[in-house]
PDB file of C-alpha atoms in Angstrom:
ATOM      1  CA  UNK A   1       0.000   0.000   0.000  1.00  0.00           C
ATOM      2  CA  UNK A   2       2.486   2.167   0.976  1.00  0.00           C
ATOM      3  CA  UNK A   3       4.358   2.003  -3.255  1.00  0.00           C
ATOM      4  CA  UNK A   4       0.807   3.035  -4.205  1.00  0.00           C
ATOM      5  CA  UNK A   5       0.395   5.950  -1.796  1.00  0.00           C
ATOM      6  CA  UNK A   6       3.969   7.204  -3.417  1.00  0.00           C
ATOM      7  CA  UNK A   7       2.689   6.854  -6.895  1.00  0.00           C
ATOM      8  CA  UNK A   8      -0.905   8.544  -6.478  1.00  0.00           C
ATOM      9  CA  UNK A   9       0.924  11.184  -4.489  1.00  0.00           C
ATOM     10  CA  UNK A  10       3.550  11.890  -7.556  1.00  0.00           C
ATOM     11  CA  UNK A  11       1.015  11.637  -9.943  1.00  0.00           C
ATOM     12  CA  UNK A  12      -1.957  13.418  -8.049  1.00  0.00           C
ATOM     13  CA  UNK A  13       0.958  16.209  -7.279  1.00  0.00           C
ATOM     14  CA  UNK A  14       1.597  16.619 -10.897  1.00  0.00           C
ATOM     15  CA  UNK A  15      -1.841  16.932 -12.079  1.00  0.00           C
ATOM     16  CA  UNK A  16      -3.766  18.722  -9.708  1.00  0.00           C
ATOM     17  CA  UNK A  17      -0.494  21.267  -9.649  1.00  0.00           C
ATOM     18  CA  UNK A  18      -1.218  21.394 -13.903  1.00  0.00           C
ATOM     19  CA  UNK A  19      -4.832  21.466 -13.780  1.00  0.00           C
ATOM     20  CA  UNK A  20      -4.988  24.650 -10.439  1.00  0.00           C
ATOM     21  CA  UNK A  21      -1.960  26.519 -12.627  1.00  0.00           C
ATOM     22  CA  UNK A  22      -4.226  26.123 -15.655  1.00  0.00           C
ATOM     23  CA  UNK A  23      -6.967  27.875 -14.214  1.00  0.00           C
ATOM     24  CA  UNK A  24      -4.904  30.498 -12.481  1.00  0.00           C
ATOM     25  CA  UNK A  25      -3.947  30.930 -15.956  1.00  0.00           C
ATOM     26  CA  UNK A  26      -6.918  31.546 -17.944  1.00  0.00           C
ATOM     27  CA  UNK A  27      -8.616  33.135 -15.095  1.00  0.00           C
ATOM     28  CA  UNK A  28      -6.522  35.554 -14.449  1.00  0.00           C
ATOM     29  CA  UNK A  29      -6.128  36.300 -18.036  1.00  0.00           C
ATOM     30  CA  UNK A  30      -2.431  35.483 -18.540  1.00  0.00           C
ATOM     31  CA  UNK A  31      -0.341  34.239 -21.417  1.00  0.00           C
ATOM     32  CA  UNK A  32      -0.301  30.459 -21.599  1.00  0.00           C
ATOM     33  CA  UNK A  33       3.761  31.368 -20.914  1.00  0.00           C
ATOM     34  CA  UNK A  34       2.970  32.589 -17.312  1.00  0.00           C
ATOM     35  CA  UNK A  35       2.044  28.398 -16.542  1.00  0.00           C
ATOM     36  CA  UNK A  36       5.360  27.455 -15.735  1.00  0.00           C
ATOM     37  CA  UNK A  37       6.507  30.224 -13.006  1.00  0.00           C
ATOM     38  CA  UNK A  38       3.041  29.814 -11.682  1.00  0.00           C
ATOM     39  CA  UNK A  39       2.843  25.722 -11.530  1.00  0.00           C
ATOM     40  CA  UNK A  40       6.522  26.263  -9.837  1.00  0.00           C
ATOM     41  CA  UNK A  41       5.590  28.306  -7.421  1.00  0.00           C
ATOM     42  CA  UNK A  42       2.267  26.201  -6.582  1.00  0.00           C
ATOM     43  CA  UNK A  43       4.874  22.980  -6.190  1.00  0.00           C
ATOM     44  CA  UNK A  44       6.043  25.154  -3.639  1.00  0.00           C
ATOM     45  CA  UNK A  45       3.395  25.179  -1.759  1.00  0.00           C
ATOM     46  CA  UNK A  46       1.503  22.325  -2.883  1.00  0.00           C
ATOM     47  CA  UNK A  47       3.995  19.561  -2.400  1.00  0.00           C
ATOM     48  CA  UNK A  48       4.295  20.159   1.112  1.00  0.00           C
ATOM     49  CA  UNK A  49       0.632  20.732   2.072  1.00  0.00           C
ATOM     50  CA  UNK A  50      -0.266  17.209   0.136  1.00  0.00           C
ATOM     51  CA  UNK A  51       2.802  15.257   2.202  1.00  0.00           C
ATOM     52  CA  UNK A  52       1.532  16.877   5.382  1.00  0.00           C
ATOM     53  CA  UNK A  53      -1.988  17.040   5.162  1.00  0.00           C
ATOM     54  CA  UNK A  54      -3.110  14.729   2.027  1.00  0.00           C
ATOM     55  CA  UNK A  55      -1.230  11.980   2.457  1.00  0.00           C
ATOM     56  CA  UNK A  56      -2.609  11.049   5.692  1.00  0.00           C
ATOM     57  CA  UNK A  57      -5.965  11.717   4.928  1.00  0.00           C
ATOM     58  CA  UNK A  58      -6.128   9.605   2.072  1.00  0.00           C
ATOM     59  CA  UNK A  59      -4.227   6.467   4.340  1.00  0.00           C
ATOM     60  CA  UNK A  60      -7.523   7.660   6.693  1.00  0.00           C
ATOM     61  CA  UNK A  61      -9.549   7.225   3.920  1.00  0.00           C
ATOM     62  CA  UNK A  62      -8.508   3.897   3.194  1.00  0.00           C
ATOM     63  CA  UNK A  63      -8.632   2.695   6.961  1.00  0.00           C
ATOM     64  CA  UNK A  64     -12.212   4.077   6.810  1.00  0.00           C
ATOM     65  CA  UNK A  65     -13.689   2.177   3.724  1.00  0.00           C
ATOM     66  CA  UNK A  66     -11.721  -1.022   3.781  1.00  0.00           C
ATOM     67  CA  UNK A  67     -14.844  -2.746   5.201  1.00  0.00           C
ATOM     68  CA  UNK A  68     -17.418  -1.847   2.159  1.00  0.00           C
ATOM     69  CA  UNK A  69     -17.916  -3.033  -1.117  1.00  0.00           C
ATOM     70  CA  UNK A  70     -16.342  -1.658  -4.305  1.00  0.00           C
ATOM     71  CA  UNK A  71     -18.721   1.124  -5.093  1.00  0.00           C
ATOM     72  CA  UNK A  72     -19.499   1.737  -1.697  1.00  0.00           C
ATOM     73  CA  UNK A  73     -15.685   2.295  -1.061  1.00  0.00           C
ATOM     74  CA  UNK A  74     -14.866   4.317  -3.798  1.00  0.00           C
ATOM     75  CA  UNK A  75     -18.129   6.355  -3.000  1.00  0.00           C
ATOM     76  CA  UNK A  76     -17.244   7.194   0.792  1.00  0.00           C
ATOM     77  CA  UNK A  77     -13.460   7.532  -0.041  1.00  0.00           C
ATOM     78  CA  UNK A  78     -14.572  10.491  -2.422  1.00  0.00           C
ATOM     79  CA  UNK A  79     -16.842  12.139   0.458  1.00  0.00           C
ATOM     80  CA  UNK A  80     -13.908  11.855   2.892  1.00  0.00           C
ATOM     81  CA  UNK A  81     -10.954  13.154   0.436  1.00  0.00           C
ATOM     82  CA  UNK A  82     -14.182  15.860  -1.051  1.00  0.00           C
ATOM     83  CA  UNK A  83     -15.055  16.598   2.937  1.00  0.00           C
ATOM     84  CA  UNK A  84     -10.908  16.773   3.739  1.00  0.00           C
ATOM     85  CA  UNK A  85     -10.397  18.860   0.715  1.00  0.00           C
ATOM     86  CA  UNK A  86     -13.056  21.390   1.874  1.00  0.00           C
ATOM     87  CA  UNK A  87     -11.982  21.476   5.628  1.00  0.00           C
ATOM     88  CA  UNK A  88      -8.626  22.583   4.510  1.00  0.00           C
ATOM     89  CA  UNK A  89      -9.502  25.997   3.965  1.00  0.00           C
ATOM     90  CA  UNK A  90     -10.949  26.187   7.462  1.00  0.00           C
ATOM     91  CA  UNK A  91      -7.765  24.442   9.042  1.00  0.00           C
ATOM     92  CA  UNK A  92      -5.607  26.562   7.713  1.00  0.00           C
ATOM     93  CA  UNK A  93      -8.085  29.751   8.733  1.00  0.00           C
ATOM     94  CA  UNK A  94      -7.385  28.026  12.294  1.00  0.00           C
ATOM     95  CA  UNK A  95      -3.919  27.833  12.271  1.00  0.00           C
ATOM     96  CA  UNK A  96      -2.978  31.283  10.359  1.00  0.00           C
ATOM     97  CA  UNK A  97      -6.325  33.363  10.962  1.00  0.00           C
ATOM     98  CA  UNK A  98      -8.023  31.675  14.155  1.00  0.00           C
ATOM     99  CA  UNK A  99      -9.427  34.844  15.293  1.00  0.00           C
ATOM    100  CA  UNK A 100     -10.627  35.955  11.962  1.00  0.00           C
ATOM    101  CA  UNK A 101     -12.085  33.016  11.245  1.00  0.00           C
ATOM    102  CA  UNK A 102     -14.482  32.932  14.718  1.00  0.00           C
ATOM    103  CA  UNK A 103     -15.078  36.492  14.668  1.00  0.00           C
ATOM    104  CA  UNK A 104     -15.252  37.818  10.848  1.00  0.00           C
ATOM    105  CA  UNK A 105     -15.874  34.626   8.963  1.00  0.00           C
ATOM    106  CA  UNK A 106     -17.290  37.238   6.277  1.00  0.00           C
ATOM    107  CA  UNK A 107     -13.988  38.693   6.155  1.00  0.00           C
ATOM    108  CA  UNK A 108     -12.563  35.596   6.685  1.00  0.00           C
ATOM    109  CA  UNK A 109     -13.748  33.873   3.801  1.00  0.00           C
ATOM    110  CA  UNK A 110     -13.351  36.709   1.022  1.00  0.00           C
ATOM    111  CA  UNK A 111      -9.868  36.662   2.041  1.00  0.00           C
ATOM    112  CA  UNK A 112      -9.702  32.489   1.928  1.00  0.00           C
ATOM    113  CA  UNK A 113     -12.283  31.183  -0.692  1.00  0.00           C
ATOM    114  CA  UNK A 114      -9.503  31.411  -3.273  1.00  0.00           C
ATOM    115  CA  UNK A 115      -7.891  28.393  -1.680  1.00  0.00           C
ATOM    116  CA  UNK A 116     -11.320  26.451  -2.274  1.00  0.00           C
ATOM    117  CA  UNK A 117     -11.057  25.370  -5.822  1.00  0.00           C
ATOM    118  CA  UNK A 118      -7.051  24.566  -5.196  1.00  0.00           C
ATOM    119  CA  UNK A 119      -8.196  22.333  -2.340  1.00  0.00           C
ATOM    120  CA  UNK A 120     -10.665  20.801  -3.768  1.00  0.00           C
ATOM    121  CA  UNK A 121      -9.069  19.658  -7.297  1.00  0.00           C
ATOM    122  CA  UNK A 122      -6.009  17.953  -5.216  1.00  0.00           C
ATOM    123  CA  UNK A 123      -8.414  16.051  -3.426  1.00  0.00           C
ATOM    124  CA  UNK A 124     -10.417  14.811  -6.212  1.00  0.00           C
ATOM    125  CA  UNK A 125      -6.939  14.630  -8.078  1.00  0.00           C
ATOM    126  CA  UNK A 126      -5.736  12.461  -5.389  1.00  0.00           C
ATOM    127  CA  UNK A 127      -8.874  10.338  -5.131  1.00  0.00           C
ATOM    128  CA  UNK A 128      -8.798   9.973  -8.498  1.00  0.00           C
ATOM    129  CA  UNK A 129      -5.322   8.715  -9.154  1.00  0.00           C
ATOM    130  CA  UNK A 130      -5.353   6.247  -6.098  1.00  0.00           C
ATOM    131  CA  UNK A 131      -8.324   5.115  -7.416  1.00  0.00           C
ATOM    132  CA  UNK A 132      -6.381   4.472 -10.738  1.00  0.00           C
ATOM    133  CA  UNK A 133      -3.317   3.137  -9.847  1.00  0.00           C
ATOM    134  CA  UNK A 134      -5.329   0.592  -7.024  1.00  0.00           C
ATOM    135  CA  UNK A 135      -7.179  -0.821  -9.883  1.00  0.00           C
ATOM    136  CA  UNK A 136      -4.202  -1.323 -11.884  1.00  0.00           C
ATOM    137  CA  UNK A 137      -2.085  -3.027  -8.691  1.00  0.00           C
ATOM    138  CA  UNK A 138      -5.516  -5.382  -8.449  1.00  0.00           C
ATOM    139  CA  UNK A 139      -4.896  -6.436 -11.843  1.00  0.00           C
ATOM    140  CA  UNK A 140      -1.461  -6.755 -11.810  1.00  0.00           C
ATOM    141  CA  UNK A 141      -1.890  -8.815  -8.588  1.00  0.00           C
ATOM    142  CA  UNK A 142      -4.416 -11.251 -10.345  1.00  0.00           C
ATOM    143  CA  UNK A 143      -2.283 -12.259 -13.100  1.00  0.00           C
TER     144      UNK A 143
END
């Protein structure tokens, strides 16, 4: 389990880092040049947070829904790495914002929300991939 956590986290990395440095892009308006500095300096940042803070939550993830069925695990591993995904921007209002966040989560949240989609598409990302790359060790371990 552990090879597969490596893989889905170097692959997950990769493309959720392309796919939020995409939409930076082309939201922001900037020439398709501007990707590379950008997906850099979300590696930066991203790499990190998904060691610290992804990985474990999808190795919860998997402790959670070993005991259901196929679809029923890869249903409630999406909630949890969805629900994980979304409770990052409130965990990291706790640790850098904590009064902000109790007092002025108005505020709080115009200043934060921009970390939603970012969270979210890693999570999904990282769902996804695991998802992938289990299937794949399932079939490799069958033959």
């Amino acid at each position: 389990m552990l090879k597969r956590k490596i893989l889905t986290l170097i692959f997950a990395s990769l493309l959720s880092i392309s796919l939020i440095a995409f939409w930076f892009v082309f939201t922001d308006g900037e020439e398709l040049i501007a990707f590379f500095p950008l997906a850099l300096w979300i590696s930066l940042i991203a790499i990190p947070v998904i060691l610290i803070y992804g990985l474990p939550v999808s190795f919860l993830s998997e402790k959670l829904t070993k005991q259901f069925t196929n679809n029923k695990r890869i249903f409630w591993a999406l909630v949890i790495h969805v629900v994980f995904g979304f409770g990052f921007v409130f965990i990291a209002g706790l640790i850098f914002e904590t009064e902000m966040l109790i007092w002025d989560f108005i505020q709080f949240w115009r200043k934060y929300e921009v970390f939603l989609f970012p969270s979210l598409v890693t999570s999904i990302c990282f769902w996804g991939v695991d998802e992938v790359v289990r299937f794949y060790s399932l079939i490799k371990d069958t033959k």
